[in-house]
Amino acid sequence: MAASFRAITRSSDAKAASSCVWRAFSSPSTLNSETALPAFSLFARRNYLPLRQDPKDRNVQWVFLGCPGVGKGTYASRLSDLLGVPHIATGDLVREELNSSGLLSSQLKETVNQGKLVSDETIISLLSKRLEAREAKGESGFILDGFPRTIRQAEILEGVTNIDLAINLKLQEEALIAKCLGRRICSECGDNYNIARIDIKGENGKPGIYMAPLPPPPKCASKLIQRSDDTEEVVKERLRIYYEMSQPVEEFYRSRGKLLEFNLPGGIPESWPKLLQALNLEDYDYKQSAAA
Ligand code: ADP
């Protein structure tokens, strides 16, 4: 049975999330694929994206918003396993291209290492290629992480398919910076870990937050690398760009009744069950392992 059947919809609580999803299902789109950039409208016409498919006949189409370091990748990847849909992170697509010997590589490296956004055209082209691959893999639905990041990207996406829900993860800036600086990646398997121990005391009515480090297992411990854009200077620039270019995307989805705001209460053990609750989902495997 597909993994999605392990995730069942809870009936009573989290009305906000479910009504968001419901409104998203029934909301009309304002653009059509002809207004989108050529690459996107081309794959849309070829049906790489399920154009205006009834949500009941397809898997979820969600996007993750949130500042650098907030944990979009962590939670998008967990939900993707739970729901059986691909997790597509545009940051990963950019890093793959940047590490290749392609023409774009050195140009992308410079942009990313300055903390700037790559052009909408480049991102759409990388995303188009990834979405085309879905057909061959027999994938349906998606959880996008790191896209859309500009209003234009959001409009283009809206032009080709319906997004059911935008999940906006939130965490205070001090924790975001510490998380980016503490992030480590296994150069072999690509898994993410974190050496930072975040313990911010609450003050002036603001809640404190504790996040335990996420140490690597022994097999990864000697292979850890840091992202070249995870330096303090570049993280601060990425945050500045987020507030300027990407935060308006939150309003884009809020005004369409599709935004689910989620303040992370702590690390994965505290946040994952609460996020599932907000999304009306259950993860039996996690419950069983937590109870063991
Ligand atoms: P972050 O931790 O900042 O959320 P990501 O891994 O999502 O980082 O992205 C890394 C970099 O890739 C970004 O700083 C940006 O240069 C580029 N990038 C990723 N997604 C997009 C996008 N949708 N639009 C433009 N640039 C993007």
PDB file of N, CA and C in Angstrom, residues 20-104:
ATOM      1  N   CYS A  20      -7.939  25.399   5.018  1.00  0.00           N
ATOM      2  CA  CYS A  20      -7.015  25.962   4.024  1.00  0.00           C
ATOM      3  C   CYS A  20      -6.986  25.070   2.805  1.00  0.00           C
ATOM      4  N   VAL A  21      -6.817  23.768   3.052  1.00  0.00           N
ATOM      5  CA  VAL A  21      -6.709  22.826   1.950  1.00  0.00           C
ATOM      6  C   VAL A  21      -8.002  22.847   1.153  1.00  0.00           C
ATOM      7  N   TRP A  22      -9.115  22.851   1.851  1.00  0.00           N
ATOM      8  CA  TRP A  22     -10.391  22.821   1.160  1.00  0.00           C
ATOM      9  C   TRP A  22     -10.568  24.057   0.277  1.00  0.00           C
ATOM     10  N   ARG A  23     -10.231  25.227   0.865  1.00  0.00           N
ATOM     11  CA  ARG A  23     -10.373  26.459   0.071  1.00  0.00           C
ATOM     12  C   ARG A  23      -9.444  26.407  -1.133  1.00  0.00           C
ATOM     13  N   ALA A  24      -8.244  25.839  -0.891  1.00  0.00           N
ATOM     14  CA  ALA A  24      -7.285  25.763  -1.994  1.00  0.00           C
ATOM     15  C   ALA A  24      -7.846  24.900  -3.113  1.00  0.00           C
ATOM     16  N   PHE A  25      -8.503  23.808  -2.749  1.00  0.00           N
ATOM     17  CA  PHE A  25      -9.051  22.921  -3.767  1.00  0.00           C
ATOM     18  C   PHE A  25     -10.085  23.647  -4.614  1.00  0.00           C
ATOM     19  N   SER A  26     -10.822  24.533  -3.969  1.00  0.00           N
ATOM     20  CA  SER A  26     -11.927  25.121  -4.704  1.00  0.00           C
ATOM     21  C   SER A  26     -11.600  26.491  -5.288  1.00  0.00           C
ATOM     22  N   SER A  27     -10.351  26.980  -5.046  1.00  0.00           N
ATOM     23  CA  SER A  27     -10.079  28.336  -5.515  1.00  0.00           C
ATOM     24  C   SER A  27      -9.671  28.361  -6.982  1.00  0.00           C
ATOM     25  N   PRO A  28     -10.257  29.270  -7.733  1.00  0.00           N
ATOM     26  CA  PRO A  28      -9.889  29.349  -9.149  1.00  0.00           C
ATOM     27  C   PRO A  28      -8.540  30.021  -9.319  1.00  0.00           C
ATOM     28  N   SER A  29      -7.879  29.778 -10.406  1.00  0.00           N
ATOM     29  CA  SER A  29      -6.598  30.424 -10.659  1.00  0.00           C
ATOM     30  C   SER A  29      -6.817  31.649 -11.534  1.00  0.00           C
ATOM     31  N   THR A  30      -5.933  32.612 -11.390  1.00  0.00           N
ATOM     32  CA  THR A  30      -6.126  33.843 -12.140  1.00  0.00           C
ATOM     33  C   THR A  30      -5.322  33.891 -13.432  1.00  0.00           C
ATOM     34  N   LEU A  31      -4.292  33.064 -13.537  1.00  0.00           N
ATOM     35  CA  LEU A  31      -3.465  33.092 -14.741  1.00  0.00           C
ATOM     36  C   LEU A  31      -3.647  31.795 -15.503  1.00  0.00           C
ATOM     37  N   ASN A  32      -3.302  31.821 -16.777  1.00  0.00           N
ATOM     38  CA  ASN A  32      -3.263  30.536 -17.468  1.00  0.00           C
ATOM     39  C   ASN A  32      -1.836  30.273 -17.927  1.00  0.00           C
ATOM     40  N   SER A  33      -1.595  29.079 -18.420  1.00  0.00           N
ATOM     41  CA  SER A  33      -0.215  28.671 -18.708  1.00  0.00           C
ATOM     42  C   SER A  33       0.416  29.532 -19.790  1.00  0.00           C
ATOM     43  N   GLU A  34      -0.386  30.195 -20.609  1.00  0.00           N
ATOM     44  CA  GLU A  34       0.184  31.021 -21.678  1.00  0.00           C
ATOM     45  C   GLU A  34       0.903  32.246 -21.129  1.00  0.00           C
ATOM     46  N   THR A  35       0.529  32.676 -19.900  1.00  0.00           N
ATOM     47  CA  THR A  35       1.174  33.857 -19.333  1.00  0.00           C
ATOM     48  C   THR A  35       2.484  33.501 -18.650  1.00  0.00           C
ATOM     49  N   ALA A  36       2.750  32.212 -18.511  1.00  0.00           N
ATOM     50  CA  ALA A  36       3.958  31.784 -17.808  1.00  0.00           C
ATOM     51  C   ALA A  36       5.162  31.843 -18.734  1.00  0.00           C
ATOM     52  N   LEU A  37       6.344  31.696 -18.143  1.00  0.00           N
ATOM     53  CA  LEU A  37       7.550  31.654 -18.971  1.00  0.00           C
ATOM     54  C   LEU A  37       7.480  30.465 -19.919  1.00  0.00           C
ATOM     55  N   PRO A  38       8.118  30.549 -21.101  1.00  0.00           N
ATOM     56  CA  PRO A  38       7.980  29.502 -22.106  1.00  0.00           C
ATOM     57  C   PRO A  38       8.290  28.096 -21.592  1.00  0.00           C
ATOM     58  N   ALA A  39       9.403  27.940 -20.855  1.00  0.00           N
ATOM     59  CA  ALA A  39       9.768  26.594 -20.424  1.00  0.00           C
ATOM     60  C   ALA A  39       8.672  25.976 -19.562  1.00  0.00           C
ATOM     61  N   PHE A  40       8.113  26.800 -18.667  1.00  0.00           N
ATOM     62  CA  PHE A  40       7.096  26.283 -17.765  1.00  0.00           C
ATOM     63  C   PHE A  40       5.818  25.945 -18.517  1.00  0.00           C
ATOM     64  N   SER A  41       5.399  26.845 -19.426  1.00  0.00           N
ATOM     65  CA  SER A  41       4.149  26.584 -20.120  1.00  0.00           C
ATOM     66  C   SER A  41       4.303  25.404 -21.063  1.00  0.00           C
ATOM     67  N   LEU A  42       5.539  25.202 -21.555  1.00  0.00           N
ATOM     68  CA  LEU A  42       5.774  24.076 -22.443  1.00  0.00           C
ATOM     69  C   LEU A  42       5.562  22.755 -21.702  1.00  0.00           C
ATOM     70  N   PHE A  43       6.190  22.649 -20.516  1.00  0.00           N
ATOM     71  CA  PHE A  43       6.000  21.362 -19.827  1.00  0.00           C
ATOM     72  C   PHE A  43       4.586  21.222 -19.303  1.00  0.00           C
ATOM     73  N   ALA A  44       3.953  22.369 -19.013  1.00  0.00           N
ATOM     74  CA  ALA A  44       2.572  22.295 -18.563  1.00  0.00           C
ATOM     75  C   ALA A  44       1.693  21.744 -19.685  1.00  0.00           C
ATOM     76  N   ARG A  45       1.948  22.228 -20.906  1.00  0.00           N
ATOM     77  CA  ARG A  45       1.146  21.770 -22.043  1.00  0.00           C
ATOM     78  C   ARG A  45       1.368  20.290 -22.310  1.00  0.00           C
ATOM     79  N   ARG A  46       2.624  19.858 -22.062  1.00  0.00           N
ATOM     80  CA  ARG A  46       2.903  18.429 -22.266  1.00  0.00           C
ATOM     81  C   ARG A  46       2.404  17.591 -21.096  1.00  0.00           C
ATOM     82  N   ASN A  47       1.761  18.288 -20.152  1.00  0.00           N
ATOM     83  CA  ASN A  47       1.173  17.606 -19.002  1.00  0.00           C
ATOM     84  C   ASN A  47       2.165  17.058 -18.001  1.00  0.00           C
ATOM     85  N   TYR A  48       3.356  17.630 -17.947  1.00  0.00           N
ATOM     86  CA  TYR A  48       4.258  17.221 -16.883  1.00  0.00           C
ATOM     87  C   TYR A  48       3.703  17.696 -15.545  1.00  0.00           C
ATOM     88  N   LEU A  49       3.011  18.800 -15.592  1.00  0.00           N
ATOM     89  CA  LEU A  49       2.282  19.207 -14.401  1.00  0.00           C
ATOM     90  C   LEU A  49       0.813  18.891 -14.643  1.00  0.00           C
ATOM     91  N   PRO A  50       0.137  18.358 -13.632  1.00  0.00           N
ATOM     92  CA  PRO A  50      -1.278  18.036 -13.825  1.00  0.00           C
ATOM     93  C   PRO A  50      -2.105  19.310 -13.867  1.00  0.00           C
ATOM     94  N   LEU A  51      -2.353  19.801 -15.042  1.00  0.00           N
ATOM     95  CA  LEU A  51      -3.064  21.065 -15.190  1.00  0.00           C
ATOM     96  C   LEU A  51      -4.481  20.973 -14.641  1.00  0.00           C
ATOM     97  N   ARG A  52      -4.719  21.735 -13.598  1.00  0.00           N
ATOM     98  CA  ARG A  52      -6.077  21.844 -13.047  1.00  0.00           C
ATOM     99  C   ARG A  52      -6.761  20.505 -12.825  1.00  0.00           C
ATOM    100  N   GLN A  53      -5.961  19.521 -12.401  1.00  0.00           N
ATOM    101  CA  GLN A  53      -6.552  18.227 -12.091  1.00  0.00           C
ATOM    102  C   GLN A  53      -7.346  18.355 -10.800  1.00  0.00           C
ATOM    103  N   ASP A  54      -8.451  17.647 -10.694  1.00  0.00           N
ATOM    104  CA  ASP A  54      -9.219  17.670  -9.465  1.00  0.00           C
ATOM    105  C   ASP A  54      -8.338  17.116  -8.335  1.00  0.00           C
ATOM    106  N   PRO A  55      -8.191  17.874  -7.225  1.00  0.00           N
ATOM    107  CA  PRO A  55      -7.309  17.424  -6.137  1.00  0.00           C
ATOM    108  C   PRO A  55      -7.663  16.044  -5.609  1.00  0.00           C
ATOM    109  N   LYS A  56      -8.934  15.656  -5.745  1.00  0.00           N
ATOM    110  CA  LYS A  56      -9.318  14.317  -5.241  1.00  0.00           C
ATOM    111  C   LYS A  56      -8.655  13.221  -6.071  1.00  0.00           C
ATOM    112  N   ASP A  57      -8.273  13.551  -7.328  1.00  0.00           N
ATOM    113  CA  ASP A  57      -7.691  12.545  -8.228  1.00  0.00           C
ATOM    114  C   ASP A  57      -6.173  12.578  -8.250  1.00  0.00           C
ATOM    115  N   ARG A  58      -5.585  13.380  -7.412  1.00  0.00           N
ATOM    116  CA  ARG A  58      -4.124  13.450  -7.433  1.00  0.00           C
ATOM    117  C   ARG A  58      -3.593  13.586  -6.011  1.00  0.00           C
ATOM    118  N   ASN A  59      -2.265  13.501  -5.918  1.00  0.00           N
ATOM    119  CA  ASN A  59      -1.614  13.653  -4.620  1.00  0.00           C
ATOM    120  C   ASN A  59      -1.465  15.135  -4.249  1.00  0.00           C
ATOM    121  N   VAL A  60      -0.977  15.411  -3.043  1.00  0.00           N
ATOM    122  CA  VAL A  60      -0.890  16.801  -2.582  1.00  0.00           C
ATOM    123  C   VAL A  60       0.105  17.615  -3.417  1.00  0.00           C
ATOM    124  N   GLN A  61      -0.173  18.901  -3.549  1.00  0.00           N
ATOM    125  CA  GLN A  61       0.749  19.845  -4.192  1.00  0.00           C
ATOM    126  C   GLN A  61       0.957  20.999  -3.200  1.00  0.00           C
ATOM    127  N   TRP A  62       2.003  20.838  -2.396  1.00  0.00           N
ATOM    128  CA  TRP A  62       2.272  21.789  -1.317  1.00  0.00           C
ATOM    129  C   TRP A  62       3.577  22.524  -1.588  1.00  0.00           C
ATOM    130  N   VAL A  63       3.701  23.730  -1.014  1.00  0.00           N
ATOM    131  CA  VAL A  63       4.986  24.435  -1.050  1.00  0.00           C
ATOM    132  C   VAL A  63       5.394  24.791   0.383  1.00  0.00           C
ATOM    133  N   PHE A  64       6.698  24.803   0.606  1.00  0.00           N
ATOM    134  CA  PHE A  64       7.245  25.205   1.897  1.00  0.00           C
ATOM    135  C   PHE A  64       7.888  26.576   1.763  1.00  0.00           C
ATOM    136  N   LEU A  65       7.482  27.504   2.632  1.00  0.00           N
ATOM    137  CA  LEU A  65       8.104  28.824   2.681  1.00  0.00           C
ATOM    138  C   LEU A  65       8.853  28.938   4.009  1.00  0.00           C
ATOM    139  N   GLY A  66       9.734  29.932   4.092  1.00  0.00           N
ATOM    140  CA  GLY A  66      10.429  30.154   5.363  1.00  0.00           C
ATOM    141  C   GLY A  66      11.871  30.563   5.132  1.00  0.00           C
ATOM    142  N   CYS A  67      12.411  31.240   6.143  1.00  0.00           N
ATOM    143  CA  CYS A  67      13.765  31.794   6.049  1.00  0.00           C
ATOM    144  C   CYS A  67      14.822  30.695   5.903  1.00  0.00           C
ATOM    145  N   PRO A  68      16.012  31.075   5.420  1.00  0.00           N
ATOM    146  CA  PRO A  68      17.123  30.128   5.378  1.00  0.00           C
ATOM    147  C   PRO A  68      17.351  29.532   6.768  1.00  0.00           C
ATOM    148  N   GLY A  69      17.562  28.232   6.817  1.00  0.00           N
ATOM    149  CA  GLY A  69      17.900  27.579   8.083  1.00  0.00           C
ATOM    150  C   GLY A  69      16.703  27.204   8.939  1.00  0.00           C
ATOM    151  N   VAL A  70      15.494  27.534   8.501  1.00  0.00           N
ATOM    152  CA  VAL A  70      14.338  27.292   9.377  1.00  0.00           C
ATOM    153  C   VAL A  70      14.005  25.802   9.487  1.00  0.00           C
ATOM    154  N   GLY A  71      14.381  25.029   8.461  1.00  0.00           N
ATOM    155  CA  GLY A  71      14.089  23.581   8.509  1.00  0.00           C
ATOM    156  C   GLY A  71      13.142  23.138   7.405  1.00  0.00           C
ATOM    157  N   LYS A  72      13.038  23.931   6.347  1.00  0.00           N
ATOM    158  CA  LYS A  72      12.139  23.559   5.227  1.00  0.00           C
ATOM    159  C   LYS A  72      12.500  22.166   4.706  1.00  0.00           C
ATOM    160  N   GLY A  73      13.800  21.949   4.495  1.00  0.00           N
ATOM    161  CA  GLY A  73      14.256  20.678   3.937  1.00  0.00           C
ATOM    162  C   GLY A  73      13.909  19.497   4.840  1.00  0.00           C
ATOM    163  N   THR A  74      14.144  19.677   6.141  1.00  0.00           N
ATOM    164  CA  THR A  74      13.887  18.596   7.106  1.00  0.00           C
ATOM    165  C   THR A  74      12.420  18.181   7.084  1.00  0.00           C
ATOM    166  N   TYR A  75      11.527  19.174   7.205  1.00  0.00           N
ATOM    167  CA  TYR A  75      10.107  18.825   7.340  1.00  0.00           C
ATOM    168  C   TYR A  75       9.489  18.465   5.988  1.00  0.00           C
ATOM    169  N   ALA A  76       9.971  19.094   4.913  1.00  0.00           N
ATOM    170  CA  ALA A  76       9.456  18.738   3.577  1.00  0.00           C
ATOM    171  C   ALA A  76       9.834  17.291   3.265  1.00  0.00           C
ATOM    172  N   SER A  77      11.056  16.907   3.631  1.00  0.00           N
ATOM    173  CA  SER A  77      11.505  15.554   3.337  1.00  0.00           C
ATOM    174  C   SER A  77      10.714  14.524   4.167  1.00  0.00           C
ATOM    175  N   ARG A  78      10.447  14.831   5.436  1.00  0.00           N
ATOM    176  CA  ARG A  78       9.658  13.910   6.261  1.00  0.00           C
ATOM    177  C   ARG A  78       8.233  13.768   5.717  1.00  0.00           C
ATOM    178  N   LEU A  79       7.640  14.900   5.317  1.00  0.00           N
ATOM    179  CA  LEU A  79       6.267  14.823   4.791  1.00  0.00           C
ATOM    180  C   LEU A  79       6.239  14.087   3.463  1.00  0.00           C
ATOM    181  N   SER A  80       7.299  14.259   2.682  1.00  0.00           N
ATOM    182  CA  SER A  80       7.355  13.578   1.391  1.00  0.00           C
ATOM    183  C   SER A  80       7.391  12.058   1.595  1.00  0.00           C
ATOM    184  N   ASP A  81       8.152  11.583   2.583  1.00  0.00           N
ATOM    185  CA  ASP A  81       8.172  10.142   2.891  1.00  0.00           C
ATOM    186  C   ASP A  81       6.800   9.676   3.370  1.00  0.00           C
ATOM    187  N   LEU A  82       6.198  10.495   4.217  1.00  0.00           N
ATOM    188  CA  LEU A  82       4.913  10.109   4.806  1.00  0.00           C
ATOM    189  C   LEU A  82       3.799  10.040   3.761  1.00  0.00           C
ATOM    190  N   LEU A  83       3.806  11.012   2.844  1.00  0.00           N
ATOM    191  CA  LEU A  83       2.697  11.112   1.892  1.00  0.00           C
ATOM    192  C   LEU A  83       2.990  10.437   0.552  1.00  0.00           C
ATOM    193  N   GLY A  84       4.242   9.995   0.374  1.00  0.00           N
ATOM    194  CA  GLY A  84       4.583   9.308  -0.879  1.00  0.00           C
ATOM    195  C   GLY A  84       4.610  10.242  -2.077  1.00  0.00           C
ATOM    196  N   VAL A  85       5.035  11.481  -1.860  1.00  0.00           N
ATOM    197  CA  VAL A  85       5.163  12.434  -2.982  1.00  0.00           C
ATOM    198  C   VAL A  85       6.612  12.916  -3.042  1.00  0.00           C
ATOM    199  N   PRO A  86       7.091  13.308  -4.224  1.00  0.00           N
ATOM    200  CA  PRO A  86       8.476  13.774  -4.294  1.00  0.00           C
ATOM    201  C   PRO A  86       8.705  15.093  -3.565  1.00  0.00           C
ATOM    202  N   HIS A  87       9.850  15.160  -2.894  1.00  0.00           N
ATOM    203  CA  HIS A  87      10.296  16.407  -2.260  1.00  0.00           C
ATOM    204  C   HIS A  87      11.254  17.062  -3.245  1.00  0.00           C
ATOM    205  N   ILE A  88      10.874  18.224  -3.742  1.00  0.00           N
ATOM    206  CA  ILE A  88      11.705  18.876  -4.752  1.00  0.00           C
ATOM    207  C   ILE A  88      12.217  20.193  -4.177  1.00  0.00           C
ATOM    208  N   ALA A  89      13.531  20.232  -3.915  1.00  0.00           N
ATOM    209  CA  ALA A  89      14.145  21.424  -3.311  1.00  0.00           C
ATOM    210  C   ALA A  89      14.946  22.151  -4.387  1.00  0.00           C
ATOM    211  N   THR A  90      14.545  23.380  -4.691  1.00  0.00           N
ATOM    212  CA  THR A  90      15.263  24.090  -5.759  1.00  0.00           C
ATOM    213  C   THR A  90      16.707  24.379  -5.349  1.00  0.00           C
ATOM    214  N   GLY A  91      16.963  24.535  -4.045  1.00  0.00           N
ATOM    215  CA  GLY A  91      18.349  24.730  -3.589  1.00  0.00           C
ATOM    216  C   GLY A  91      19.210  23.523  -3.977  1.00  0.00           C
ATOM    217  N   ASP A  92      18.647  22.306  -3.839  1.00  0.00           N
ATOM    218  CA  ASP A  92      19.391  21.095  -4.223  1.00  0.00           C
ATOM    219  C   ASP A  92      19.629  21.084  -5.734  1.00  0.00           C
ATOM    220  N   LEU A  93      18.625  21.502  -6.497  1.00  0.00           N
ATOM    221  CA  LEU A  93      18.777  21.513  -7.966  1.00  0.00           C
ATOM    222  C   LEU A  93      19.886  22.496  -8.354  1.00  0.00           C
ATOM    223  N   VAL A  94      19.907  23.639  -7.660  1.00  0.00           N
ATOM    224  CA  VAL A  94      20.953  24.642  -7.930  1.00  0.00           C
ATOM    225  C   VAL A  94      22.325  24.066  -7.583  1.00  0.00           C
ATOM    226  N   ARG A  95      22.430  23.412  -6.408  1.00  0.00           N
ATOM    227  CA  ARG A  95      23.731  22.859  -5.991  1.00  0.00           C
ATOM    228  C   ARG A  95      24.198  21.744  -6.930  1.00  0.00           C
ATOM    229  N   GLU A  96      23.251  20.921  -7.426  1.00  0.00           N
ATOM    230  CA  GLU A  96      23.631  19.874  -8.394  1.00  0.00           C
ATOM    231  C   GLU A  96      24.221  20.503  -9.644  1.00  0.00           C
ATOM    232  N   GLU A  97      23.545  21.543 -10.139  1.00  0.00           N
ATOM    233  CA  GLU A  97      23.995  22.206 -11.361  1.00  0.00           C
ATOM    234  C   GLU A  97      25.349  22.881 -11.132  1.00  0.00           C
ATOM    235  N   LEU A  98      25.468  23.485  -9.962  1.00  0.00           N
ATOM    236  CA  LEU A  98      26.694  24.207  -9.607  1.00  0.00           C
ATOM    237  C   LEU A  98      27.904  23.268  -9.504  1.00  0.00           C
ATOM    238  N   ASN A  99      27.650  22.025  -9.104  1.00  0.00           N
ATOM    239  CA  ASN A  99      28.742  21.053  -8.990  1.00  0.00           C
ATOM    240  C   ASN A  99      29.006  20.296 -10.289  1.00  0.00           C
ATOM    241  N   SER A 100      28.203  20.590 -11.308  1.00  0.00           N
ATOM    242  CA  SER A 100      28.415  19.916 -12.584  1.00  0.00           C
ATOM    243  C   SER A 100      29.423  20.723 -13.405  1.00  0.00           C
ATOM    244  N   SER A 101      29.732  20.202 -14.586  1.00  0.00           N
ATOM    245  CA  SER A 101      30.696  20.955 -15.401  1.00  0.00           C
ATOM    246  C   SER A 101      29.966  21.795 -16.454  1.00  0.00           C
ATOM    247  N   GLY A 102      28.662  21.973 -16.250  1.00  0.00           N
ATOM    248  CA  GLY A 102      27.857  22.728 -17.218  1.00  0.00           C
ATOM    249  C   GLY A 102      28.260  24.202 -17.309  1.00  0.00           C
ATOM    250  N   LEU A 103      27.739  24.845 -18.349  1.00  0.00           N
ATOM    251  CA  LEU A 103      28.067  26.255 -18.601  1.00  0.00           C
ATOM    252  C   LEU A 103      27.639  27.177 -17.460  1.00  0.00           C
ATOM    253  N   LEU A 104      26.481  26.811 -16.872  1.00  0.00           N
ATOM    254  CA  LEU A 104      25.896  27.652 -15.825  1.00  0.00           C
ATOM    255  C   LEU A 104      26.693  27.632 -14.519  1.00  0.00           C
TER     256      LEU A 104
END
